[in-house]
Amino acid sequence: MTIPPAAHDARAESSLRELRRAETAALLSSDIAKAALALHGTPVLLLDPERVRSQYRRLAAALPFVRFHYAVKALAHVDVLSALAEEGCGFDVATGEELELLAGIGRERIIHTHPIKKASEVAEALEAGVRTFVIDNEVELDKFRSAPSDVRLLIRLAYRSPQAKSDLSTKFGVGPFEAARLVERALARGIRIGGFSFHVGSQLDDPARFAAATTETLALMDQLESALPVRFETLDIGGGFPVAYDTAVTPLEELAAVIRPLLEPRADRLTILAEPGRIMVAESMTLLTSVVGLAERGDGRWYYLDDGLYGAYSNVLTEDVHPLIFAEREIEGLEVDAATHRWATLAGPTCDSTDVIAREALLPDLAVGDLLVSPVMGAYTVVTATRFNGRSVTPIAVISGGGRTGELVAAQPVGALV
Ligand SMILES: Cc1ncc(COP(=O)(O)O)c(C=O)c1O
């Protein structure tokens, strides 16, 4: 099997930039985007739930035998959840609060994949009808001692992934020996282990790593089935699918082509699940922010924006991803005098010196009030934002689907809308 290398080269980067610029230009010229900007001012996030639908369809077409459960943590917005519910997608929750957002969604479409849960949360999720959970240790196994017999537990495996933006194996998951012991303990206690799950690490542009984790997990399942009186029925391949922020990544279809031959032959016997978050929503939101101040400092020009690391750009801080940042003049494709371009520092609005969004941004000269735009701001942005300095969380205006220009409604259950 040939495994495509990660597609990082200068040409790919400049065509990615041009693609993002053109998409952003089309968005900003729409009446609904202009209306949202007029209504909210900046900062504001424009959410297009149609992009979420099309990403779901892409995933379903690339891996048709996989049941997708959207990882609600990436963007818990009611219009995202509604769009995915209508598409037939399942949901992956990590907390009772996320579960509450899914009121009205059939419980068989929901899995709970946080390996560590309060006993009260397990009880509430069971009471609500959730039947698939993830564990990675004995203390957690014991929380399911008196669970109904149709509950299936998945054991989370850890695969190291230092190249991922977030290597989740440093916090959760077990190796094969520990996994085998957990299966034995579960058998001894009469608790059903339905199979295994893993997460290769978030924003991982490495198809070979996805393939290796899949192969190793399938081999472990085969080995345990031949050594113990068990038969597994589920494999959950997690999330991690990469998104092109400022650099091109392996397209989803190419990544899928690498893992599909490993998984498809097993799909007649195994239920294969995935829990993508980022790839489903990243491209669905665009941030509009503006310059509130500027200063010449020892290291050059500084622009201070009305959104920053403690707000929607929290992805820069928590994940080390680097969204593109366009000046409005660049987006409109207006002739920008190269001589007026300069390297500048872009800082957020809070009084903390950590709040710097980009240190070497090449931008045309900007003035107070000028608009800046970042595409691909849907995943892990507002959900990890803070209220530091008393600032409000950046509002979200919905620009397709229902056509509402509402504000953040993440706390609203989705039930009434589906
Ligand atoms: C258990 C679990 N599932 C799914 C996801 C979603 O991963 P991604 O957004 O990388 O697709 C995460 C992200 O942290 C996770 O922890």
XYZ file of C-alpha atoms and ligand atoms in Angstrom:
434
model
C 0.000 0.000 0.000
C 1.270 3.486 -0.802
C 0.718 6.009 1.889
C 0.586 9.591 0.620
C 3.038 11.944 2.306
C 1.697 15.019 4.029
C 1.200 17.587 1.271
C 3.289 20.481 2.537
C 4.873 22.579 -0.155
C 4.971 26.238 -1.031
C 2.736 25.889 -4.089
C 0.103 24.023 -2.114
C 0.246 26.738 0.535
C -0.221 29.608 -1.868
C -3.106 27.857 -3.609
C -4.669 27.144 -0.215
C -4.355 30.824 0.657
C -5.957 31.812 -2.653
C -8.796 29.302 -2.134
C -9.477 30.619 1.365
C -9.297 34.208 0.123
C -11.809 33.520 -2.649
C -14.187 31.680 -0.286
C -13.943 34.524 2.207
C -14.569 37.121 -0.511
C -17.726 35.302 -1.613
C -18.930 35.093 1.964
C -18.305 38.756 2.778
C -20.080 39.945 -0.343
C -23.292 38.140 0.625
C -26.197 40.213 1.933
C -26.623 38.021 4.969
C -22.975 38.450 6.003
C -23.305 42.215 5.576
C -26.507 42.163 7.645
C -24.830 40.140 10.390
C -21.919 42.567 10.482
C -24.289 45.553 10.591
C -26.269 43.933 13.400
C -23.433 42.720 15.602
C -20.438 44.823 14.637
C -17.185 43.063 15.455
C -16.093 40.664 16.694
C -18.597 38.278 15.171
C -18.446 34.727 13.880
C -20.425 33.799 10.771
C -21.668 30.213 10.926
C -22.707 28.359 7.782
C -24.364 25.068 8.814
C -24.468 24.025 5.131
C -20.691 23.564 5.302
C -21.201 21.175 8.211
C -23.706 19.175 6.208
C -21.350 18.950 3.244
C -18.461 17.813 5.440
C -20.648 15.097 6.929
C -21.601 13.960 3.417
C -17.945 13.920 2.407
C -17.048 11.728 5.356
C -19.981 9.414 4.734
C -19.017 9.088 1.051
C -15.350 8.446 1.816
C -16.038 5.827 4.486
C -19.586 4.608 3.777
C -19.439 1.680 6.200
C -18.512 3.909 9.188
C -21.112 5.339 11.580
C -20.116 8.896 12.354
C -20.734 10.440 15.764
C -19.966 14.148 15.715
C -17.773 15.136 18.702
C -20.030 17.824 20.166
C -17.108 19.408 22.041
C -15.723 20.936 18.830
C -18.667 23.341 18.400
C -21.784 22.826 20.493
C -24.034 25.118 18.492
C -27.693 24.256 18.122
C -27.708 24.823 14.332
C -24.728 22.533 13.870
C -26.372 19.836 15.961
C -29.675 20.259 14.118
C -28.052 20.070 10.688
C -26.168 16.909 11.604
C -29.218 15.358 13.232
C -31.147 15.917 9.996
C -28.322 14.327 7.998
C -28.577 11.177 10.122
C -25.266 11.670 11.912
C -24.745 10.341 15.443
C -23.223 12.281 18.335
C -20.313 11.797 20.687
C -20.565 13.481 24.079
C -17.986 13.903 26.810
C -20.210 15.289 29.563
C -23.731 15.332 30.899
C -24.010 18.944 29.764
C -23.289 17.966 26.158
C -25.860 15.191 26.473
C -28.456 17.740 27.600
C -27.919 19.694 24.375
C -29.132 16.644 22.481
C -32.600 16.451 24.005
C -34.839 15.005 21.314
C -32.126 12.937 19.605
C -32.610 9.153 19.817
C -30.282 7.804 22.518
C -29.082 5.046 20.193
C -27.425 7.798 18.146
C -25.336 8.987 21.102
C -22.102 7.583 22.502
C -20.309 8.819 25.618
C -16.567 8.609 25.086
C -14.928 10.368 28.018
C -12.841 7.680 29.711
C -13.301 9.269 33.167
C -16.774 10.137 34.432
C -18.376 10.968 37.752
C -20.509 8.062 38.971
C -23.499 10.427 38.984
C -22.849 11.269 35.330
C -22.739 7.585 34.406
C -26.036 7.072 36.240
C -27.652 10.022 34.457
C -26.429 8.948 31.027
C -27.670 5.388 31.641
C -30.987 6.758 32.860
C -31.199 8.874 29.682
C -30.731 5.707 27.608
C -27.095 6.002 26.443
C -25.641 2.524 26.004
C -22.117 2.971 24.634
C -19.350 4.214 26.940
C -15.563 4.251 26.959
C -13.304 3.197 29.827
C -9.561 2.830 30.224
C -9.087 1.623 33.816
C -10.546 -0.627 36.484
C -12.010 2.108 38.647
C -14.064 3.194 35.661
C -14.998 -0.405 34.836
C -16.441 -0.763 38.329
C -18.771 2.168 37.733
C -20.652 -0.135 35.326
C -21.044 -3.098 37.713
C -24.807 -2.793 37.910
C -25.392 -1.303 34.438
C -28.129 -2.820 32.249
C -27.007 -5.824 30.201
C -27.320 -3.990 26.859
C -24.581 -1.505 27.833
C -21.423 -1.924 25.787
C -18.081 -0.628 26.990
C -15.218 0.185 24.654
C -11.665 0.086 25.996
C -9.679 3.131 24.930
C -6.243 2.289 23.539
C -3.359 4.778 23.528
C -1.223 5.335 20.455
C 1.528 7.895 20.829
C 1.282 10.705 18.309
C 3.715 13.523 19.014
C 3.089 15.075 15.560
C -0.576 15.696 16.368
C -1.524 19.154 17.600
C -3.045 17.445 20.601
C -1.616 14.010 21.466
C -4.488 12.617 23.529
C -2.570 9.419 24.350
C -0.596 11.339 26.957
C -3.727 11.612 29.076
C -5.960 8.644 28.211
C -5.815 5.098 26.983
C -3.953 1.879 27.710
C -1.538 -0.396 25.898
C -2.360 -3.965 24.803
C -1.368 -5.720 28.065
C -3.461 -3.435 30.223
C -6.308 -3.756 27.720
C -6.187 -7.557 27.924
C -6.277 -7.372 31.718
C -9.307 -5.081 31.606
C -11.123 -7.526 29.317
C -10.366 -10.361 31.784
C -11.565 -8.282 34.743
C -14.735 -7.361 32.892
C -15.383 -11.022 32.051
C -14.899 -11.947 35.708
C -17.410 -9.276 36.747
C -19.949 -10.075 34.053
C -19.543 -6.659 32.363
C -19.749 -6.618 28.572
C -16.800 -5.245 26.616
C -18.100 -4.433 23.160
C -14.759 -3.569 21.632
C -12.090 -0.891 21.464
C -11.646 2.761 20.685
C -8.658 4.969 20.007
C -7.946 8.570 19.082
C -4.788 9.060 17.060
C -4.447 12.681 18.227
C -6.227 15.785 17.035
C -5.197 17.562 13.813
C -2.961 14.684 12.755
C -1.811 14.879 9.145
C -0.353 11.389 9.030
C -2.398 8.697 7.253
C 0.210 6.089 8.198
C -0.510 6.701 11.872
C -4.251 6.196 11.330
C -3.446 2.993 9.452
C -1.047 1.704 12.118
C -3.513 2.336 14.957
C -6.245 0.548 12.998
C -4.063 -2.445 12.162
C -2.751 -2.803 15.708
C -6.217 -2.566 17.222
C -7.668 -5.162 14.852
C -4.740 -7.484 15.615
C -5.326 -7.069 19.355
C -9.023 -7.844 18.923
C -8.218 -11.013 16.951
C -5.672 -12.104 19.514
C -7.988 -11.567 22.484
C -10.852 -13.343 20.742
C -8.685 -16.391 20.225
C -7.350 -16.374 23.798
C -10.484 -15.491 25.771
C -14.195 -16.337 25.634
C -15.086 -12.984 24.035
C -16.412 -11.780 20.734
C -16.188 -8.064 20.032
C -18.652 -6.200 17.891
C -17.405 -2.611 17.828
C -14.330 -0.673 16.736
C -14.283 3.101 17.250
C -11.544 4.852 15.275
C -12.012 8.217 17.036
C -11.383 11.575 15.403
C -8.235 13.492 14.557
C -8.851 14.137 10.831
C -6.743 17.162 9.853
C -7.920 20.534 8.557
C -6.029 22.953 6.269
C -5.601 26.105 8.372
C -2.467 27.835 7.042
C -0.921 24.765 5.403
C -2.336 22.152 3.072
C -3.071 18.741 4.608
C -3.770 15.322 3.150
C -7.307 15.490 1.746
C -9.890 13.449 3.617
C -10.502 11.238 0.583
C -6.808 10.275 0.419
C -6.681 9.532 4.113
C -9.843 7.453 3.803
C -8.333 5.537 0.887
C -5.507 4.447 3.200
C -7.681 3.109 6.020
C -10.625 1.878 3.988
C -8.989 -1.393 2.834
C -8.121 -2.175 6.458
C -11.580 -1.524 7.830
C -14.018 -2.479 5.092
C -13.378 -6.252 5.187
C -14.248 -6.166 8.909
C -17.414 -4.123 8.502
C -19.670 -7.145 7.969
C -18.982 -8.313 11.511
C -17.897 -5.158 13.340
C -19.791 -1.932 13.841
C -17.221 0.703 12.943
C -17.632 4.075 14.595
C -15.765 7.370 14.293
C -15.966 10.551 16.388
C -14.769 13.416 14.200
C -15.061 16.918 15.590
C -12.701 19.381 13.935
C -13.093 18.247 10.322
C -16.860 18.463 10.580
C -17.052 22.110 11.691
C -13.732 23.929 11.204
C -14.601 25.387 7.797
C -18.125 26.352 8.825
C -17.208 29.514 10.749
C -15.440 32.733 9.793
C -14.338 35.359 12.278
C -14.667 39.068 11.584
C -12.622 41.234 13.906
C -11.350 44.782 13.658
C -8.441 46.965 14.631
C -9.101 48.933 17.820
C -5.623 50.399 18.295
C -2.133 50.465 16.861
C 1.295 51.347 18.135
C 4.915 51.452 16.971
C 7.045 49.425 19.361
C 10.664 48.319 19.431
C 9.861 45.305 17.260
C 7.681 47.176 14.766
C 3.990 47.826 14.216
C 1.441 46.345 16.616
C -2.270 46.113 15.850
C -4.690 45.500 18.713
C -7.857 43.661 17.670
C -11.234 43.255 19.328
C -10.849 39.453 19.523
C -7.919 37.429 20.799
C -6.543 34.346 22.495
C -8.969 34.565 25.388
C -11.832 34.813 22.888
C -12.447 33.153 19.520
C -8.715 32.821 18.775
C -8.424 30.469 21.760
C -7.491 27.774 19.224
C -4.124 29.507 18.774
C -3.463 29.276 22.499
C -4.858 25.850 23.313
C -4.024 24.021 20.109
C -1.226 25.914 18.432
C -3.150 26.119 15.163
C -2.681 29.226 13.052
C -5.734 30.448 11.170
C -5.133 32.688 8.171
C -5.816 36.376 8.832
C -6.783 38.543 5.854
C -7.146 42.307 5.741
C -10.407 43.332 4.073
C -8.536 45.001 1.213
C -6.740 41.738 0.411
C -10.020 39.842 0.419
C -11.611 42.255 -1.983
C -8.676 41.598 -4.298
C -7.913 45.318 -4.494
C -4.457 46.239 -5.671
C -2.373 46.407 -2.535
C 0.874 48.283 -2.878
C 3.578 45.769 -1.919
C 5.612 48.590 -0.408
C 2.909 49.210 2.156
C 2.949 45.602 3.333
C 4.788 45.175 6.575
C 5.398 42.529 9.183
C 3.177 43.255 12.097
C 2.198 41.795 15.430
C -1.502 41.115 15.969
C -2.595 41.252 19.592
C -5.891 40.510 21.323
C -7.845 43.014 23.394
C -7.062 41.824 26.928
C -4.394 43.300 29.167
C -2.415 40.033 29.280
C 0.862 39.997 27.346
C 0.221 36.358 26.333
C -2.695 37.594 24.262
C -0.820 37.774 20.944
C -2.501 36.103 17.977
C 0.329 36.302 15.422
C 3.843 37.707 15.646
C 4.806 37.838 12.000
C 1.736 38.727 9.995
C 2.438 40.291 6.607
C -0.336 42.849 6.155
C -1.067 46.072 4.305
C -1.116 49.226 6.408
C -4.154 49.172 8.651
C -6.013 51.892 10.509
C -8.308 51.805 13.507
C -11.650 50.337 12.445
C -10.235 48.221 9.595
C -11.688 44.757 9.294
C -9.661 41.537 9.513
C -11.077 38.149 8.633
C -10.091 34.619 9.630
C -11.683 31.643 7.860
C -11.693 28.092 9.300
C -12.667 29.219 12.790
C -15.361 26.636 13.557
C -13.538 24.102 15.712
C -12.377 24.628 19.288
C -12.769 28.424 19.163
C -15.740 29.828 21.103
C -16.087 26.563 23.013
C -12.711 27.141 24.662
C -13.043 30.941 24.928
C -13.026 32.592 28.348
C -14.703 35.647 29.892
C -11.305 37.090 30.873
C -11.346 40.869 31.434
C -15.128 40.608 31.553
C -15.394 40.270 27.787
C -18.387 38.524 26.248
C -17.941 35.383 24.196
C -17.904 36.323 20.502
C -21.467 36.086 19.130
C -22.289 33.667 16.334
C -24.513 34.786 13.468
C -26.001 31.943 11.448
C -25.884 32.684 7.741
C -27.554 29.698 6.117
C -30.096 27.006 6.850
C -32.559 28.693 9.163
C -31.112 32.036 8.083
C -31.247 33.338 11.625
C -28.837 36.031 12.675
C -28.873 34.912 16.261
C -26.316 34.945 18.988
C -24.581 32.041 20.670
C -27.245 29.556 21.618
C -25.078 26.661 22.702
C -27.007 26.096 25.902
C -30.257 25.523 24.059
C -31.348 21.904 23.615
C -31.696 20.806 20.035
C -34.808 18.720 20.596
C -37.342 21.296 19.517
C -35.571 21.862 16.238
C -35.360 18.345 14.860
C -12.635 11.224 22.791
C -12.589 12.203 21.671
N -13.293 11.924 20.562
C -13.314 12.768 19.517
C -12.608 13.957 19.552
C -12.661 14.857 18.357
O -11.424 14.878 17.768
P -11.117 15.765 16.467
O -11.713 17.086 16.702
O -9.640 15.776 16.403
O -11.741 15.061 15.300
C -11.834 14.281 20.673
C -11.053 15.523 20.713
O -10.433 15.876 21.664
C -11.836 13.379 21.774
O -11.148 13.639 22.889
